[in-house]
Structures are given as structure tokens and as C-alpha cells.
PDB file of C-alpha atoms and ligand atoms in Angstrom:
ATOM      1  CA  MET A 291     112.169 185.218 -84.845  1.00 57.00           C
ATOM      2  CA  SER A 292     112.371 184.762 -81.263  1.00 69.00           C
ATOM      3  CA  SER A 293     113.940 182.418 -80.212  1.00 80.00           C
ATOM      4  CA  PRO A 294     112.507 179.231 -77.527  1.00 89.00           C
ATOM      5  CA  THR A 295     112.192 179.760 -74.334  1.00 95.00           C
ATOM      6  CA  LEU A 296     113.850 177.856 -71.132  1.00 98.00           C
ATOM      7  CA  ARG A 297     112.107 176.386 -69.341  1.00 98.00           C
ATOM      8  CA  ILE A 298     113.338 174.849 -66.112  1.00 98.00           C
ATOM      9  CA  ALA A 299     111.722 172.372 -63.657  1.00 98.00           C
ATOM     10  CA  PHE A 300     111.752 171.033 -60.105  1.00 98.00           C
ATOM     11  CA  LEU A 301     112.910 167.666 -59.950  1.00 98.00           C
ATOM     12  CA  GLY A 302     113.670 167.410 -56.775  1.00 98.00           C
ATOM     13  CA  THR A 303     114.304 169.931 -54.277  1.00 98.00           C
ATOM     14  CA  GLY A 304     115.471 167.786 -50.806  1.00 98.00           C
ATOM     15  CA  THR A 305     118.679 167.291 -49.569  1.00 98.00           C
ATOM     16  CA  SER A 306     120.605 164.303 -49.568  1.00 98.00           C
ATOM     17  CA  GLN A 307     118.163 162.383 -46.811  1.00 98.00           C
ATOM     18  CA  GLY A 308     115.069 163.736 -49.040  1.00 98.00           C
ATOM     19  CA  VAL A 309     112.295 164.786 -47.633  1.00 98.00           C
ATOM     20  CA  PRO A 310     110.753 163.090 -45.113  1.00 98.00           C
ATOM     21  CA  VAL A 311     113.461 161.406 -43.744  1.00 98.00           C
ATOM     22  CA  ILE A 312     112.933 157.557 -42.798  1.00 98.00           C
ATOM     23  CA  GLY A 313     111.622 157.535 -39.013  1.00 98.00           C
ATOM     24  CA  CYS A 314     111.121 161.307 -38.086  1.00 98.00           C
ATOM     25  CA  ASP A 315     108.058 162.142 -36.479  1.00 98.00           C
ATOM     26  CA  CYS A 316     108.569 166.315 -36.791  1.00 98.00           C
ATOM     27  CA  ALA A 317     106.308 168.218 -38.226  1.00 98.00           C
ATOM     28  CA  VAL A 318     108.187 168.795 -41.442  1.00 98.00           C
ATOM     29  CA  CYS A 319     107.637 165.019 -42.263  1.00 98.00           C
ATOM     30  CA  THR A 320     104.626 164.364 -41.247  1.00 98.00           C
ATOM     31  CA  SER A 321     103.101 166.590 -43.184  1.00 98.00           C
ATOM     32  CA  SER A 322     100.459 166.036 -45.689  1.00 98.00           C
ATOM     33  CA  ASP A 323     101.592 169.109 -47.513  1.00 98.00           C
ATOM     34  CA  PRO A 324     103.146 168.169 -50.940  1.00 98.00           C
ATOM     35  CA  ARG A 325     105.126 171.356 -50.655  1.00 98.00           C
ATOM     36  CA  ASP A 326     107.676 169.601 -47.938  1.00 98.00           C
ATOM     37  CA  HIS A 327     107.775 166.566 -48.993  1.00 98.00           C
ATOM     38  CA  ARG A 328     111.488 167.124 -51.381  1.00 98.00           C
ATOM     39  CA  LEU A 329     113.699 164.033 -53.332  1.00 98.00           C
ATOM     40  CA  ARG A 330     117.074 164.641 -53.173  1.00 98.00           C
ATOM     41  CA  SER A 331     118.063 167.610 -55.704  1.00 98.00           C
ATOM     42  CA  ALA A 332     117.965 167.778 -59.159  1.00 98.00           C
ATOM     43  CA  LEU A 333     117.408 169.883 -62.065  1.00 98.00           C
ATOM     44  CA  LEU A 334     114.807 169.711 -65.340  1.00 98.00           C
ATOM     45  CA  VAL A 335     116.671 172.209 -68.485  1.00 98.00           C
ATOM     46  CA  GLU A 336     114.424 172.556 -71.490  1.00 98.00           C
ATOM     47  CA  TYR A 337     115.445 175.151 -74.547  1.00 97.00           C
ATOM     48  CA  GLY A 338     113.698 174.394 -77.662  1.00 94.00           C
ATOM     49  CA  GLY A 339     113.514 170.741 -78.944  1.00 94.00           C
ATOM     50  CA  THR A 340     116.554 169.946 -75.735  1.00 97.00           C
ATOM     51  CA  ARG A 341     116.264 168.726 -72.524  1.00 98.00           C
ATOM     52  CA  ILE A 342     118.524 168.334 -69.778  1.00 98.00           C
ATOM     53  CA  ALA A 343     118.882 167.131 -66.553  1.00 98.00           C
ATOM     54  CA  ILE A 344     121.647 168.382 -63.664  1.00 99.00           C
ATOM     55  CA  ASP A 345     122.294 165.207 -61.066  1.00 98.00           C
ATOM     56  CA  ALA A 346     120.836 162.189 -60.933  1.00 98.00           C
ATOM     57  CA  GLY A 347     120.530 160.949 -57.323  1.00 98.00           C
ATOM     58  CA  PRO A 348     119.063 158.200 -55.774  1.00 98.00           C
ATOM     59  CA  ASP A 349     115.647 159.003 -57.474  1.00 98.00           C
ATOM     60  CA  PHE A 350     116.143 159.811 -60.709  1.00 98.00           C
ATOM     61  CA  ARG A 351     114.044 157.645 -61.805  1.00 98.00           C
ATOM     62  CA  GLN A 352     110.490 158.790 -59.881  1.00 98.00           C
ATOM     63  CA  GLN A 353     111.929 162.416 -61.400  1.00 98.00           C
ATOM     64  CA  MET A 354     112.034 161.334 -64.611  1.00 98.00           C
ATOM     65  CA  LEU A 355     108.257 158.734 -64.390  1.00 98.00           C
ATOM     66  CA  ARG A 356     107.236 162.498 -62.857  1.00 98.00           C
ATOM     67  CA  GLN A 357     107.909 164.355 -64.618  1.00 98.00           C
ATOM     68  CA  GLY A 358     106.619 163.014 -67.796  1.00 98.00           C
ATOM     69  CA  VAL A 359     109.993 162.646 -69.144  1.00 98.00           C
ATOM     70  CA  LYS A 360     110.241 160.254 -72.559  1.00 97.00           C
ATOM     71  CA  GLU A 361     113.228 162.317 -73.808  1.00 98.00           C
ATOM     72  CA  LEU A 362     116.864 163.317 -72.333  1.00 98.00           C
ATOM     73  CA  HIS A 363     120.251 164.502 -74.481  1.00 98.00           C
ATOM     74  CA  ALA A 364     122.789 164.634 -71.383  1.00 98.00           C
ATOM     75  CA  VAL A 365     123.254 164.667 -67.364  1.00 98.00           C
ATOM     76  CA  LEU A 366     125.418 167.250 -65.983  1.00 98.00           C
ATOM     77  CA  LEU A 367     126.338 166.057 -62.584  1.00 99.00           C
ATOM     78  CA  THR A 368     127.719 169.037 -60.109  1.00 98.00           C
ATOM     79  CA  HIS A 369     129.443 166.411 -57.689  1.00 98.00           C
ATOM     80  CA  GLU A 370     130.635 163.087 -57.080  1.00 98.00           C
ATOM     81  CA  HIS A 371     128.280 163.060 -53.908  1.00 98.00           C
ATOM     82  CA  ASN A 372     125.317 160.254 -53.644  1.00 98.00           C
ATOM     83  CA  ASP A 373     122.703 162.386 -53.757  1.00 98.00           C
ATOM     84  CA  HIS A 374     123.743 163.701 -56.519  1.00 98.00           C
ATOM     85  CA  ILE A 375     124.792 160.491 -59.202  1.00 98.00           C
ATOM     86  CA  ILE A 376     123.433 157.548 -58.009  1.00 98.00           C
ATOM     87  CA  GLY A 377     120.609 157.048 -59.926  1.00 98.00           C
ATOM     88  CA  LEU A 378     122.612 156.771 -63.382  1.00 98.00           C
ATOM     89  CA  ASP A 379     121.661 153.328 -63.364  1.00 98.00           C
ATOM     90  CA  ASP A 380     118.449 154.675 -64.205  1.00 98.00           C
ATOM     91  CA  VAL A 381     119.371 156.396 -67.975  1.00 98.00           C
ATOM     92  CA  ARG A 382     118.786 152.335 -69.214  1.00 98.00           C
ATOM     93  CA  PRO A 383     115.336 153.081 -70.683  1.00 98.00           C
ATOM     94  CA  PHE A 384     117.004 156.279 -72.069  1.00 98.00           C
ATOM     95  CA  ASN A 385     119.804 154.133 -73.851  1.00 98.00           C
ATOM     96  CA  TYR A 386     116.836 151.731 -75.271  1.00 97.00           C
ATOM     97  CA  ARG A 387     114.775 154.890 -76.165  1.00 97.00           C
ATOM     98  CA  GLN A 388     117.634 156.427 -77.951  1.00 97.00           C
ATOM     99  CA  LYS A 389     119.692 153.900 -79.519  1.00 97.00           C
ATOM    100  CA  LYS A 390     122.781 156.234 -77.695  1.00 97.00           C
ATOM    101  CA  ASN A 391     124.626 156.326 -74.809  1.00 98.00           C
ATOM    102  CA  MET A 392     123.697 159.116 -72.483  1.00 98.00           C
ATOM    103  CA  PRO A 393     126.217 161.791 -72.061  1.00 98.00           C
ATOM    104  CA  VAL A 394     128.089 162.733 -68.848  1.00 98.00           C
ATOM    105  CA  LEU A 395     129.271 165.894 -68.471  1.00 98.00           C
ATOM    106  CA  ALA A 396     131.213 166.450 -65.310  1.00 98.00           C
ATOM    107  CA  LEU A 397     134.284 167.322 -63.811  1.00 98.00           C
ATOM    108  CA  PRO A 398     137.302 165.242 -64.459  1.00 98.00           C
ATOM    109  CA  ARG A 399     137.671 164.298 -61.215  1.00 98.00           C
ATOM    110  CA  VAL A 400     134.058 163.473 -60.483  1.00 98.00           C
ATOM    111  CA  LEU A 401     133.746 161.019 -64.715  1.00 98.00           C
ATOM    112  CA  GLN A 402     136.166 158.916 -62.392  1.00 98.00           C
ATOM    113  CA  GLU A 403     134.029 158.472 -59.723  1.00 98.00           C
ATOM    114  CA  VAL A 404     130.970 157.413 -61.424  1.00 98.00           C
ATOM    115  CA  ARG A 405     133.726 155.131 -63.177  1.00 98.00           C
ATOM    116  CA  THR A 406     134.657 153.599 -59.529  1.00 98.00           C
ATOM    117  CA  ARG A 407     131.217 153.652 -58.062  1.00 97.00           C
ATOM    118  CA  PHE A 408     129.544 151.938 -62.288  1.00 98.00           C
ATOM    119  CA  ALA A 409     132.192 149.591 -62.687  1.00 97.00           C
ATOM    120  CA  TYR A 410     130.425 147.155 -64.443  1.00 97.00           C
ATOM    121  CA  VAL A 411     129.574 149.637 -66.584  1.00 97.00           C
ATOM    122  CA  PHE A 412     133.222 149.980 -67.802  1.00 96.00           C
ATOM    123  CA  ASP A 413     133.786 146.588 -67.943  1.00 94.00           C
ATOM    124  CA  ALA A 414     135.484 145.659 -71.126  1.00 91.00           C
ATOM    125  CA  ASP A 415     132.472 143.274 -72.088  1.00 92.00           C
ATOM    126  CA  PRO A 416     129.671 145.110 -69.932  1.00 89.00           C
ATOM    127  CA  TYR A 417     126.443 143.069 -69.797  1.00 90.00           C
ATOM    128  CA  PRO A 418     123.964 142.940 -71.282  1.00 88.00           C
ATOM    129  CA  GLY A 419     121.844 145.740 -70.430  1.00 91.00           C
ATOM    130  CA  ALA A 420     123.889 147.530 -68.417  1.00 95.00           C
ATOM    131  CA  PRO A 421     123.698 151.263 -68.685  1.00 97.00           C
ATOM    132  CA  ARG A 422     125.645 153.553 -71.205  1.00 97.00           C
ATOM    133  CA  LEU A 423     127.707 156.025 -70.450  1.00 98.00           C
ATOM    134  CA  GLU A 424     129.467 158.390 -72.318  1.00 98.00           C
ATOM    135  CA  LEU A 425     131.287 160.652 -70.149  1.00 98.00           C
ATOM    136  CA  LEU A 426     132.372 163.829 -71.219  1.00 98.00           C
ATOM    137  CA  PRO A 427     135.431 166.131 -69.327  1.00 98.00           C
ATOM    138  CA  LEU A 428     134.261 169.720 -68.225  1.00 98.00           C
ATOM    139  CA  GLU A 429     136.005 172.865 -67.169  1.00 98.00           C
ATOM    140  CA  PRO A 430     135.297 175.973 -65.098  1.00 98.00           C
ATOM    141  CA  LEU A 431     134.634 178.851 -67.363  1.00 98.00           C
ATOM    142  CA  VAL A 432     134.615 176.702 -70.346  1.00 98.00           C
ATOM    143  CA  PRO A 433     131.003 176.685 -72.215  1.00 98.00           C
ATOM    144  CA  PHE A 434     130.005 173.877 -74.217  1.00 98.00           C
ATOM    145  CA  GLN A 435     126.968 173.830 -76.145  1.00 98.00           C
ATOM    146  CA  ILE A 436     123.982 170.260 -76.196  1.00 98.00           C
ATOM    147  CA  GLY A 437     121.986 171.170 -78.770  1.00 96.00           C
ATOM    148  CA  GLU A 438     120.707 174.329 -78.532  1.00 94.00           C
ATOM    149  CA  LEU A 439     121.525 175.155 -74.920  1.00 97.00           C
ATOM    150  CA  SER A 440     124.937 177.167 -73.929  1.00 97.00           C
ATOM    151  CA  ILE A 441     126.496 176.357 -70.869  1.00 98.00           C
ATOM    152  CA  LEU A 442     129.011 177.431 -68.885  1.00 98.00           C
ATOM    153  CA  PRO A 443     130.406 175.673 -66.364  1.00 98.00           C
ATOM    154  CA  PHE A 444     131.557 177.842 -62.658  1.00 98.00           C
ATOM    155  CA  SER A 445     133.654 176.722 -59.606  1.00 98.00           C
ATOM    156  CA  VAL A 446     132.045 176.303 -56.372  1.00 98.00           C
ATOM    157  CA  GLY A 447     133.339 175.830 -52.842  1.00 98.00           C
ATOM    158  CA  HIS A 448     130.970 173.309 -51.118  1.00 98.00           C
ATOM    159  CA  GLY A 449     133.006 172.874 -47.866  1.00 97.00           C
ATOM    160  CA  ASP A 450     137.233 171.513 -48.948  1.00 97.00           C
ATOM    161  CA  MET A 451     135.049 170.021 -52.701  1.00 98.00           C
ATOM    162  CA  GLU A 452     134.853 172.119 -55.959  1.00 98.00           C
ATOM    163  CA  VAL A 453     131.875 171.241 -57.591  1.00 98.00           C
ATOM    164  CA  LEU A 454     130.680 172.880 -60.470  1.00 98.00           C
ATOM    165  CA  GLY A 455     127.337 175.199 -61.151  1.00 98.00           C
ATOM    166  CA  PHE A 456     125.909 176.432 -64.660  1.00 98.00           C
ATOM    167  CA  ARG A 457     125.035 178.807 -65.994  1.00 98.00           C
ATOM    168  CA  PHE A 458     122.242 179.633 -69.110  1.00 98.00           C
ATOM    169  CA  GLY A 459     121.914 183.068 -70.640  1.00 96.00           C
ATOM    170  CA  ALA A 460     119.823 184.326 -67.506  1.00 97.00           C
ATOM    171  CA  PHE A 461     119.625 181.685 -65.335  1.00 98.00           C
ATOM    172  CA  THR A 462     121.519 180.293 -62.649  1.00 98.00           C
ATOM    173  CA  TYR A 463     122.240 176.858 -61.248  1.00 98.00           C
ATOM    174  CA  ILE A 464     123.745 176.477 -58.111  1.00 98.00           C
ATOM    175  CA  THR A 465     123.503 173.199 -55.318  1.00 98.00           C
ATOM    176  CA  ASP A 466     125.904 172.912 -52.037  1.00 98.00           C
ATOM    177  CA  MET A 467     127.974 175.600 -52.041  1.00 98.00           C
ATOM    178  CA  LYS A 468     129.852 177.383 -49.052  1.00 98.00           C
ATOM    179  CA  THR A 469     131.378 180.076 -51.273  1.00 98.00           C
ATOM    180  CA  LEU A 470     131.794 181.387 -54.459  1.00 98.00           C
ATOM    181  CA  PRO A 471     135.012 182.128 -55.618  1.00 98.00           C
ATOM    182  CA  PRO A 472     135.518 185.176 -57.617  1.00 98.00           C
ATOM    183  CA  GLU A 473     136.176 184.406 -60.992  1.00 98.00           C
ATOM    184  CA  SER A 474     132.599 182.466 -60.787  1.00 98.00           C
ATOM    185  CA  ARG A 475     131.258 185.661 -59.279  1.00 98.00           C
ATOM    186  CA  GLU A 476     132.110 187.791 -62.040  1.00 98.00           C
ATOM    187  CA  ALA A 477     130.168 184.290 -64.043  1.00 98.00           C
ATOM    188  CA  ILE A 478     127.142 185.084 -62.892  1.00 98.00           C
ATOM    189  CA  ARG A 479     127.323 188.409 -62.793  1.00 96.00           C
ATOM    190  CA  GLY A 480     123.518 189.262 -64.852  1.00 97.00           C
ATOM    191  CA  THR A 481     121.517 186.927 -63.505  1.00 98.00           C
ATOM    192  CA  GLU A 482     117.840 186.895 -63.589  1.00 98.00           C
ATOM    193  CA  VAL A 483     116.158 183.929 -62.220  1.00 98.00           C
ATOM    194  CA  LEU A 484     119.167 182.000 -59.409  1.00 98.00           C
ATOM    195  CA  VAL A 485     118.607 179.038 -58.317  1.00 98.00           C
ATOM    196  CA  VAL A 486     120.722 177.929 -55.100  1.00 98.00           C
ATOM    197  CA  ASN A 487     120.875 175.892 -51.238  1.00 98.00           C
ATOM    198  CA  ALA A 488     120.076 176.946 -48.112  1.00 98.00           C
ATOM    199  CA  LEU A 489     119.871 173.510 -45.614  1.00 97.00           C
ATOM    200  CA  HIS A 490     118.333 174.993 -43.002  1.00 97.00           C
ATOM    201  CA  HIS A 491     118.882 177.633 -40.053  1.00 97.00           C
ATOM    202  CA  LYS A 492     122.126 176.245 -38.607  1.00 97.00           C
ATOM    203  CA  PRO A 493     125.285 177.146 -39.404  1.00 96.00           C
ATOM    204  CA  HIS A 494     127.087 174.480 -41.652  1.00 97.00           C
ATOM    205  CA  ARG A 495     130.604 173.595 -43.043  1.00 97.00           C
ATOM    206  CA  ALA A 496     129.817 172.850 -46.677  1.00 98.00           C
ATOM    207  CA  HIS A 497     126.124 174.594 -47.538  1.00 98.00           C
ATOM    208  CA  LEU A 498     124.803 177.797 -46.856  1.00 98.00           C
ATOM    209  CA  ASN A 499     122.108 178.033 -44.063  1.00 98.00           C
ATOM    210  CA  LEU A 500     118.690 180.592 -44.819  1.00 98.00           C
ATOM    211  CA  GLU A 501     120.643 183.416 -43.284  1.00 98.00           C
ATOM    212  CA  GLU A 502     123.873 182.955 -45.725  1.00 98.00           C
ATOM    213  CA  ALA A 503     121.763 182.435 -48.932  1.00 98.00           C
ATOM    214  CA  VAL A 504     119.326 185.012 -48.595  1.00 98.00           C
ATOM    215  CA  ASP A 505     121.870 186.946 -47.866  1.00 98.00           C
ATOM    216  CA  PHE A 506     124.200 185.509 -51.242  1.00 98.00           C
ATOM    217  CA  VAL A 507     121.247 186.116 -53.069  1.00 98.00           C
ATOM    218  CA  ARG A 508     121.415 189.844 -52.539  1.00 98.00           C
ATOM    219  CA  GLU A 509     124.307 190.499 -53.458  1.00 97.00           C
ATOM    220  CA  ILE A 510     123.841 188.517 -56.738  1.00 98.00           C
ATOM    221  CA  GLY A 511     120.651 190.510 -57.276  1.00 98.00           C
ATOM    222  CA  PRO A 512     118.089 187.936 -59.524  1.00 98.00           C
ATOM    223  CA  ARG A 513     114.812 189.363 -59.891  1.00 98.00           C
ATOM    224  CA  GLU A 514     114.250 185.878 -58.110  1.00 98.00           C
ATOM    225  CA  ALA A 515     115.592 183.206 -56.380  1.00 98.00           C
ATOM    226  CA  TYR A 516     114.625 179.600 -55.572  1.00 98.00           C
ATOM    227  CA  LEU A 517     116.116 178.170 -52.757  1.00 98.00           C
ATOM    228  CA  ILE A 518     117.154 174.180 -52.626  1.00 98.00           C
ATOM    229  CA  HIS A 519     118.527 171.504 -51.529  1.00 98.00           C
ATOM    230  CA  ILE A 520     116.937 171.963 -48.272  1.00 98.00           C
ATOM    231  CA  SER A 521     116.841 169.795 -44.606  1.00 98.00           C
ATOM    232  CA  HIS A 522     113.862 168.877 -42.860  1.00 98.00           C
ATOM    233  CA  HIS A 523     115.122 171.472 -40.703  1.00 98.00           C
ATOM    234  CA  MET A 524     114.171 174.124 -42.454  1.00 98.00           C
ATOM    235  CA  GLY A 525     110.518 173.819 -41.114  1.00 98.00           C
ATOM    236  CA  ARG A 526     107.306 173.313 -42.761  1.00 98.00           C
ATOM    237  CA  TYR A 527     106.581 175.683 -46.047  1.00 98.00           C
ATOM    238  CA  VAL A 528     103.851 177.426 -45.355  1.00 98.00           C
ATOM    239  CA  ASP A 529     105.662 178.734 -42.136  1.00 98.00           C
ATOM    240  CA  ILE A 530     108.677 179.330 -43.627  1.00 98.00           C
ATOM    241  CA  ALA A 531     107.588 180.174 -47.531  1.00 97.00           C
ATOM    242  CA  PRO A 532     105.706 184.267 -46.012  1.00 97.00           C
ATOM    243  CA  GLN A 533     108.657 184.566 -43.835  1.00 97.00           C
ATOM    244  CA  LEU A 534     111.408 185.136 -47.251  1.00 98.00           C
ATOM    245  CA  PRO A 535     112.069 188.509 -48.193  1.00 98.00           C
ATOM    246  CA  GLU A 536     110.192 189.433 -51.731  1.00 97.00           C
ATOM    247  CA  GLY A 537     111.433 187.442 -54.760  1.00 98.00           C
ATOM    248  CA  ILE A 538     112.985 185.037 -53.423  1.00 98.00           C
ATOM    249  CA  PHE A 539     111.026 181.097 -53.133  1.00 98.00           C
ATOM    250  CA  LEU A 540     111.003 177.766 -51.259  1.00 98.00           C
ATOM    251  CA  ALA A 541     111.501 176.022 -54.558  1.00 98.00           C
ATOM    252  CA  ARG A 542     108.861 172.913 -54.244  1.00 98.00           C
ATOM    253  CA  ASP A 543     109.534 169.884 -56.038  1.00 98.00           C
ATOM    254  CA  GLY A 544     107.285 169.669 -59.380  1.00 98.00           C
ATOM    255  CA  GLY A 545     107.680 173.304 -59.840  1.00 98.00           C
ATOM    256  CA  SER A 546     108.519 174.920 -62.681  1.00 98.00           C
ATOM    257  CA  VAL A 547     109.742 178.573 -64.166  1.00 98.00           C
ATOM    258  CA  GLU A 548     109.841 179.668 -67.802  1.00 97.00           C
ATOM    259  CA  ILE A 549     113.173 182.490 -68.588  1.00 96.00           C
ATOM    260  CA  GLY A 550     112.717 184.516 -71.523  1.00 85.00           C
ATOM    261  CA  ASP A 551     115.737 186.511 -73.302  1.00 61.00           C
TER     262      ASP A 551
HETATM  263 ZN1  LIG B 736     124.141 167.301 -52.046  1.00 86.03          ZN
HETATM  264 ZN1  LIG B 737     111.226 165.175 -39.997  1.00 86.03          ZN
HETATM  265 ZN1  LIG B 738     127.327 167.323 -51.776  1.00 86.03          ZN
END
């Protein structure tokens, strides 16, 4: 019997403001090409009957609706920046449908920040209808299981902040990276499909730019790589995509990839 196929879907591929940016008249923000419209970065991962989201930013509700998600088994958080967590309140429909608390897995520091930012959820007597979250701590390089999915979290440098990347078999997801410690590099060795952030063309303190992301992909050597967390300063899809080396793609919202064993 063959094992199920891992399927990922790009819920969002934009940087923290999203694209278009409010009030911006640039060629990207005024483009009618849907490939230039980017919600905040997040990913859906499906394997057999298990379905999880990585990050739940301000567009979470819209992303679940667009992707037609009816059942969700967990939310993994890469870090506590607003563009990655502030949509957590919208797990409520899953609470009601599944009659369960939503498992939220992240570094202990990130879970503490979730408690602060969503204090009403953790009240001694929360109001009826508040989301129900089950906070579960993760430790880099300690693998864990959600349903049929085996997941390896690893440490990623985001400026001065430690964030998590996740490996699922032959697939690795990294967002908001500037640097990668050697033990994480070791942990993602043999990745066949890689997702990694590329902000725009100029250097940035906390994010890879396009040139750095391409160099990183070459170093890791996956069969295919998809770039996410993209700013409007990257340029239009139609102009940038053809310039990328073979096997490296600008991810687009709603796009999906299947990864066999
Ligand atoms: Zn971000
Ligand atoms: Zn713009
Ligand atoms: Zn961030």
C-alpha cells in the first residue's frame, strides 16, 4: 500500500502589509493580475486525513474560506509577529464544528505572547463564543506528530528573533528567515521541495532578499523552491518570474504543490 501524498497550498504569500498595500499606486499594487495579489503568508498542509495551517495572520478567515477548509486539526505558529498570529480568533468555526479546542503549537515564548494578545481567551471565565485554544510548546529539533503528519521543527534566525521552520518528510517550510544555524541546515538536508522567504531586492535586517534567497536555495539544492513573504517592491509577477533560475518560482496565493514519497 502506498502512503498518502503530502499536499501543500499557499494560503498567502505576501509580506506583513499584504499586496496591494493600502494607498499604494505602484505597478504591482494596481496590477489586475491575481498573481500580484498576496495575502499575508501562511500555508495549508494536508496528508491523508490530517490538515493543518502554518500561521494564522490577519487574513486567516479569508484564507480558510478561499481554500474551502472545513476541518483543521492544528495551527503551527512560526513566531509572534502580528502578520503570523493575529487571525487566531477566527478558529472559532472549527471549535464549533469539531467540538474541540484548537491545538496551537509554537515556541514557549510565542505561546506566552498568544496568552497576552488574546488574554480574553484565557480568562478564568471566558465569555461564551470566545475561541478555545490548546497551547502546546515546541522545541527545535524535537519531532512531533499531528494525526498522520510527522513534523520536525527547527530554529531559524529572523533578525534577532528565533523563529521556527518546519520539515515534513521531503518538504521544508521556512518564513521570515535571515540566517539559518548549522544544526538546522543539517536538519533540512535532502529537502526536495523548499519554501523560503524573499522580501524584495534590497538588503533587509531580518529577511532574505531575492538574491540571498536564490543563493540559499542553491546551497540547499531542492528539486523545486517557492518564494514567499513577498513585498510589492519585488515587482510584478510577469516581470520577475521569468528571470528566476530553473526550479525556483514565485509562489502565488492559492497555488498548491504535491510532494510524493
Ligand atoms: Zn512575517
Ligand atoms: Zn505598491
Ligand atoms: Zn516576522
